[in-house]
PDB file of N, CA and C in Angstrom:
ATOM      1  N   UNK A   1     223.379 125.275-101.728  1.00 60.00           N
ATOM      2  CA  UNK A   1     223.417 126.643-101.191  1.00 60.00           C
ATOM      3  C   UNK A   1     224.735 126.884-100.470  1.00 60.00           C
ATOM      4  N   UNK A   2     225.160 125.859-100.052  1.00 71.00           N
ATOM      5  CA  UNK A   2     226.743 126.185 -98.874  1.00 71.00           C
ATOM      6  C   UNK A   2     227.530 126.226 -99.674  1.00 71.00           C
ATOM      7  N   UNK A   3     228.311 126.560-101.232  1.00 78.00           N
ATOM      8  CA  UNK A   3     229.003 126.703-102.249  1.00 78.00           C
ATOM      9  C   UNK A   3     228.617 127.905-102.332  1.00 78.00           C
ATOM     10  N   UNK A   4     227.206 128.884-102.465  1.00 76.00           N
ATOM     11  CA  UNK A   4     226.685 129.837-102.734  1.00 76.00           C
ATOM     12  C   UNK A   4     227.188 131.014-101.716  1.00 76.00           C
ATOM     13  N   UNK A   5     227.648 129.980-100.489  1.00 71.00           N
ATOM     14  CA  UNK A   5     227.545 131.024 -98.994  1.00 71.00           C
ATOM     15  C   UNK A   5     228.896 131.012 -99.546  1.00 71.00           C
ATOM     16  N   UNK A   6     229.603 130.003 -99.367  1.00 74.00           N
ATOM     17  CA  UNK A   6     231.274 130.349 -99.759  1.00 74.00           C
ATOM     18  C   UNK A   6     231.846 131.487-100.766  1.00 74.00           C
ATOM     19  N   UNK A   7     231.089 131.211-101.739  1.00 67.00           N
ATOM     20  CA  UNK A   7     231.203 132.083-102.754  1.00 67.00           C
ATOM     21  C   UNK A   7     231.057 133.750-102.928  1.00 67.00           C
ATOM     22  N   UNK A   8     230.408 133.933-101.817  1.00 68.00           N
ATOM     23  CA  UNK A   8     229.433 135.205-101.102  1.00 68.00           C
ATOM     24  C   UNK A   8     230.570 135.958-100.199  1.00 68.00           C
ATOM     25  N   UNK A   9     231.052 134.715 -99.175  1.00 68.00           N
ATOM     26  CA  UNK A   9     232.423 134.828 -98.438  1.00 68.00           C
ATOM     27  C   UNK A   9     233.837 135.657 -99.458  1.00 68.00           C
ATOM     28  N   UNK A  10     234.122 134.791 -99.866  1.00 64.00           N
ATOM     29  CA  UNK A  10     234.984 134.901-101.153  1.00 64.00           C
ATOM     30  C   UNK A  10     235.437 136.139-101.448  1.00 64.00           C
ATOM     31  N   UNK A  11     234.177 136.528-102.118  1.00 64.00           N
ATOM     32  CA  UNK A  11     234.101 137.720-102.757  1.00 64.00           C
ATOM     33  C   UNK A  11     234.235 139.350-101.929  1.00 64.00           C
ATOM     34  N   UNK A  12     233.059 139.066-100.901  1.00 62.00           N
ATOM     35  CA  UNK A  12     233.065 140.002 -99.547  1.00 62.00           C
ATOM     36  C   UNK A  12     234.862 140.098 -99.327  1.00 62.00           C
ATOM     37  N   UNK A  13     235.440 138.700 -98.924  1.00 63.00           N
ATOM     38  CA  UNK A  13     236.832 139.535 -98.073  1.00 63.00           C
ATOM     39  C   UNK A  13     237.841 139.767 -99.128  1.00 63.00           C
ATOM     40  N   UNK A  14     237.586 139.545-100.276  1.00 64.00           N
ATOM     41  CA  UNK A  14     238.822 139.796-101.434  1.00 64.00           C
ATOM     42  C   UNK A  14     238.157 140.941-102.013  1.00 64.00           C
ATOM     43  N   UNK A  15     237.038 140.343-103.063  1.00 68.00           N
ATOM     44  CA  UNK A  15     237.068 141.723-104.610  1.00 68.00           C
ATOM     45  C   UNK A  15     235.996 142.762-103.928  1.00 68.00           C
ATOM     46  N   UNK A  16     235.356 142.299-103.242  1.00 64.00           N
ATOM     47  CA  UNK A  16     234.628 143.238-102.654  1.00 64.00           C
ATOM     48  C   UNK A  16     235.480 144.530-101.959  1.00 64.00           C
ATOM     49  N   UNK A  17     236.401 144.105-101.164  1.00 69.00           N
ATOM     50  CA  UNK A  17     237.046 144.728-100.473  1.00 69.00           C
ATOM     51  C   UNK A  17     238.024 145.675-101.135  1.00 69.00           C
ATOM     52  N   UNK A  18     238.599 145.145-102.033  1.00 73.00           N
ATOM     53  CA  UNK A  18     239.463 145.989-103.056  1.00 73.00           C
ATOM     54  C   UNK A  18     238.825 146.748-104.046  1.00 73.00           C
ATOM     55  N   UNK A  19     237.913 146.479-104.297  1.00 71.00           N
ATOM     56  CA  UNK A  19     237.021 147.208-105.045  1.00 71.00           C
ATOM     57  C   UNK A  19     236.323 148.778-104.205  1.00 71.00           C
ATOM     58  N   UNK A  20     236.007 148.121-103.103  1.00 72.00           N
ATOM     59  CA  UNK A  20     235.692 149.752-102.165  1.00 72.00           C
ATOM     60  C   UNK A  20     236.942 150.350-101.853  1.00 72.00           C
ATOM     61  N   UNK A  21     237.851 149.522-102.005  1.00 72.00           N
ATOM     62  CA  UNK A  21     239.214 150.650-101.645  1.00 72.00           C
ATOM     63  C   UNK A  21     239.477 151.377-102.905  1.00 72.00           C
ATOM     64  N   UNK A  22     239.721 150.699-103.796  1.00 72.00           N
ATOM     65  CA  UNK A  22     239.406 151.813-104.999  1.00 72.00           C
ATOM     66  C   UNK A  22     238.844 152.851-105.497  1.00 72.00           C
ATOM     67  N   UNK A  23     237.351 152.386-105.217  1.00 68.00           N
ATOM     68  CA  UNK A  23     236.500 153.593-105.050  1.00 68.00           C
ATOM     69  C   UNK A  23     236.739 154.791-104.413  1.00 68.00           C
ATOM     70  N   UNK A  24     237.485 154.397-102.968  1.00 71.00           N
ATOM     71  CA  UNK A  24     237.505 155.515-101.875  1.00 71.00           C
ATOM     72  C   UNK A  24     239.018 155.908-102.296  1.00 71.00           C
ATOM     73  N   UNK A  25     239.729 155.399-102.969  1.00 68.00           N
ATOM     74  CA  UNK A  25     240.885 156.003-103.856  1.00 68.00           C
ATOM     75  C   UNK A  25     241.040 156.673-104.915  1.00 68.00           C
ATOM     76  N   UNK A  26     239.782 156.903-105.708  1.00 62.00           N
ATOM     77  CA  UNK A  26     239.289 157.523-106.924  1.00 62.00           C
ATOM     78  C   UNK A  26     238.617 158.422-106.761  1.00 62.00           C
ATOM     79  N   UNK A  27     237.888 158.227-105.107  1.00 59.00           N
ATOM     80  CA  UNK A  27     236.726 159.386-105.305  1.00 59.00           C
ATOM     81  C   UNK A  27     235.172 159.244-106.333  1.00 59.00           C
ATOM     82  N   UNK A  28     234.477 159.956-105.546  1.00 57.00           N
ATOM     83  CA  UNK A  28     233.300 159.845-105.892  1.00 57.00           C
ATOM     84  C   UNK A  28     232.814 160.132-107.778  1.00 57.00           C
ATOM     85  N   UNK A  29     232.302 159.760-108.610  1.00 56.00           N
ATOM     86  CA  UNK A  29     231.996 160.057-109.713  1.00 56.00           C
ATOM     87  C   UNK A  29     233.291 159.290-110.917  1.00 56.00           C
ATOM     88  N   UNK A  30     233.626 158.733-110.097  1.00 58.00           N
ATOM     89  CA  UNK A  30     234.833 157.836-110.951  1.00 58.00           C
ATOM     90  C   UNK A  30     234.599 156.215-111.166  1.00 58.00           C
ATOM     91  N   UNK A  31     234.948 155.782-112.082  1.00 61.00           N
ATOM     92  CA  UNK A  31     234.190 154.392-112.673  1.00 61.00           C
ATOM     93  C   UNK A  31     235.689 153.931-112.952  1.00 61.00           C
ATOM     94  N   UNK A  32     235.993 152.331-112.417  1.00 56.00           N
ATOM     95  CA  UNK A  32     237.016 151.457-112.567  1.00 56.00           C
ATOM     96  C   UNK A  32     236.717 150.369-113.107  1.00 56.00           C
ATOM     97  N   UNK A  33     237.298 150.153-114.033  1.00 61.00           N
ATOM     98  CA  UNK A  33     237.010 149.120-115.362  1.00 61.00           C
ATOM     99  C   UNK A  33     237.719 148.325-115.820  1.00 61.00           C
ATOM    100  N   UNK A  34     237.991 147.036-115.203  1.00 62.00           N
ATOM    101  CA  UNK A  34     239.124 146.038-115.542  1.00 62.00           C
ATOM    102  C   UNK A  34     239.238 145.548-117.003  1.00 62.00           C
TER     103      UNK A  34
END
């Protein structure tokens, strides 16, 4: 499970984070698609 928490970490302060900035850079009803 402590690989699972890391992984959770990870994601939260990187893609998570860039990913809501995007969003709130695109605006609502807009879809970003790597």
């Amino acid at each position: 499970s402590g690989k699972v928490i890391e992984f959770t970490r990870s994601v939260y302060r990187g893609d998570a984070y860039d990913f809501v900035a995007e969003l709130r850079l695109t605006g609502p009803g807009e879809e970003i698609r790597p």
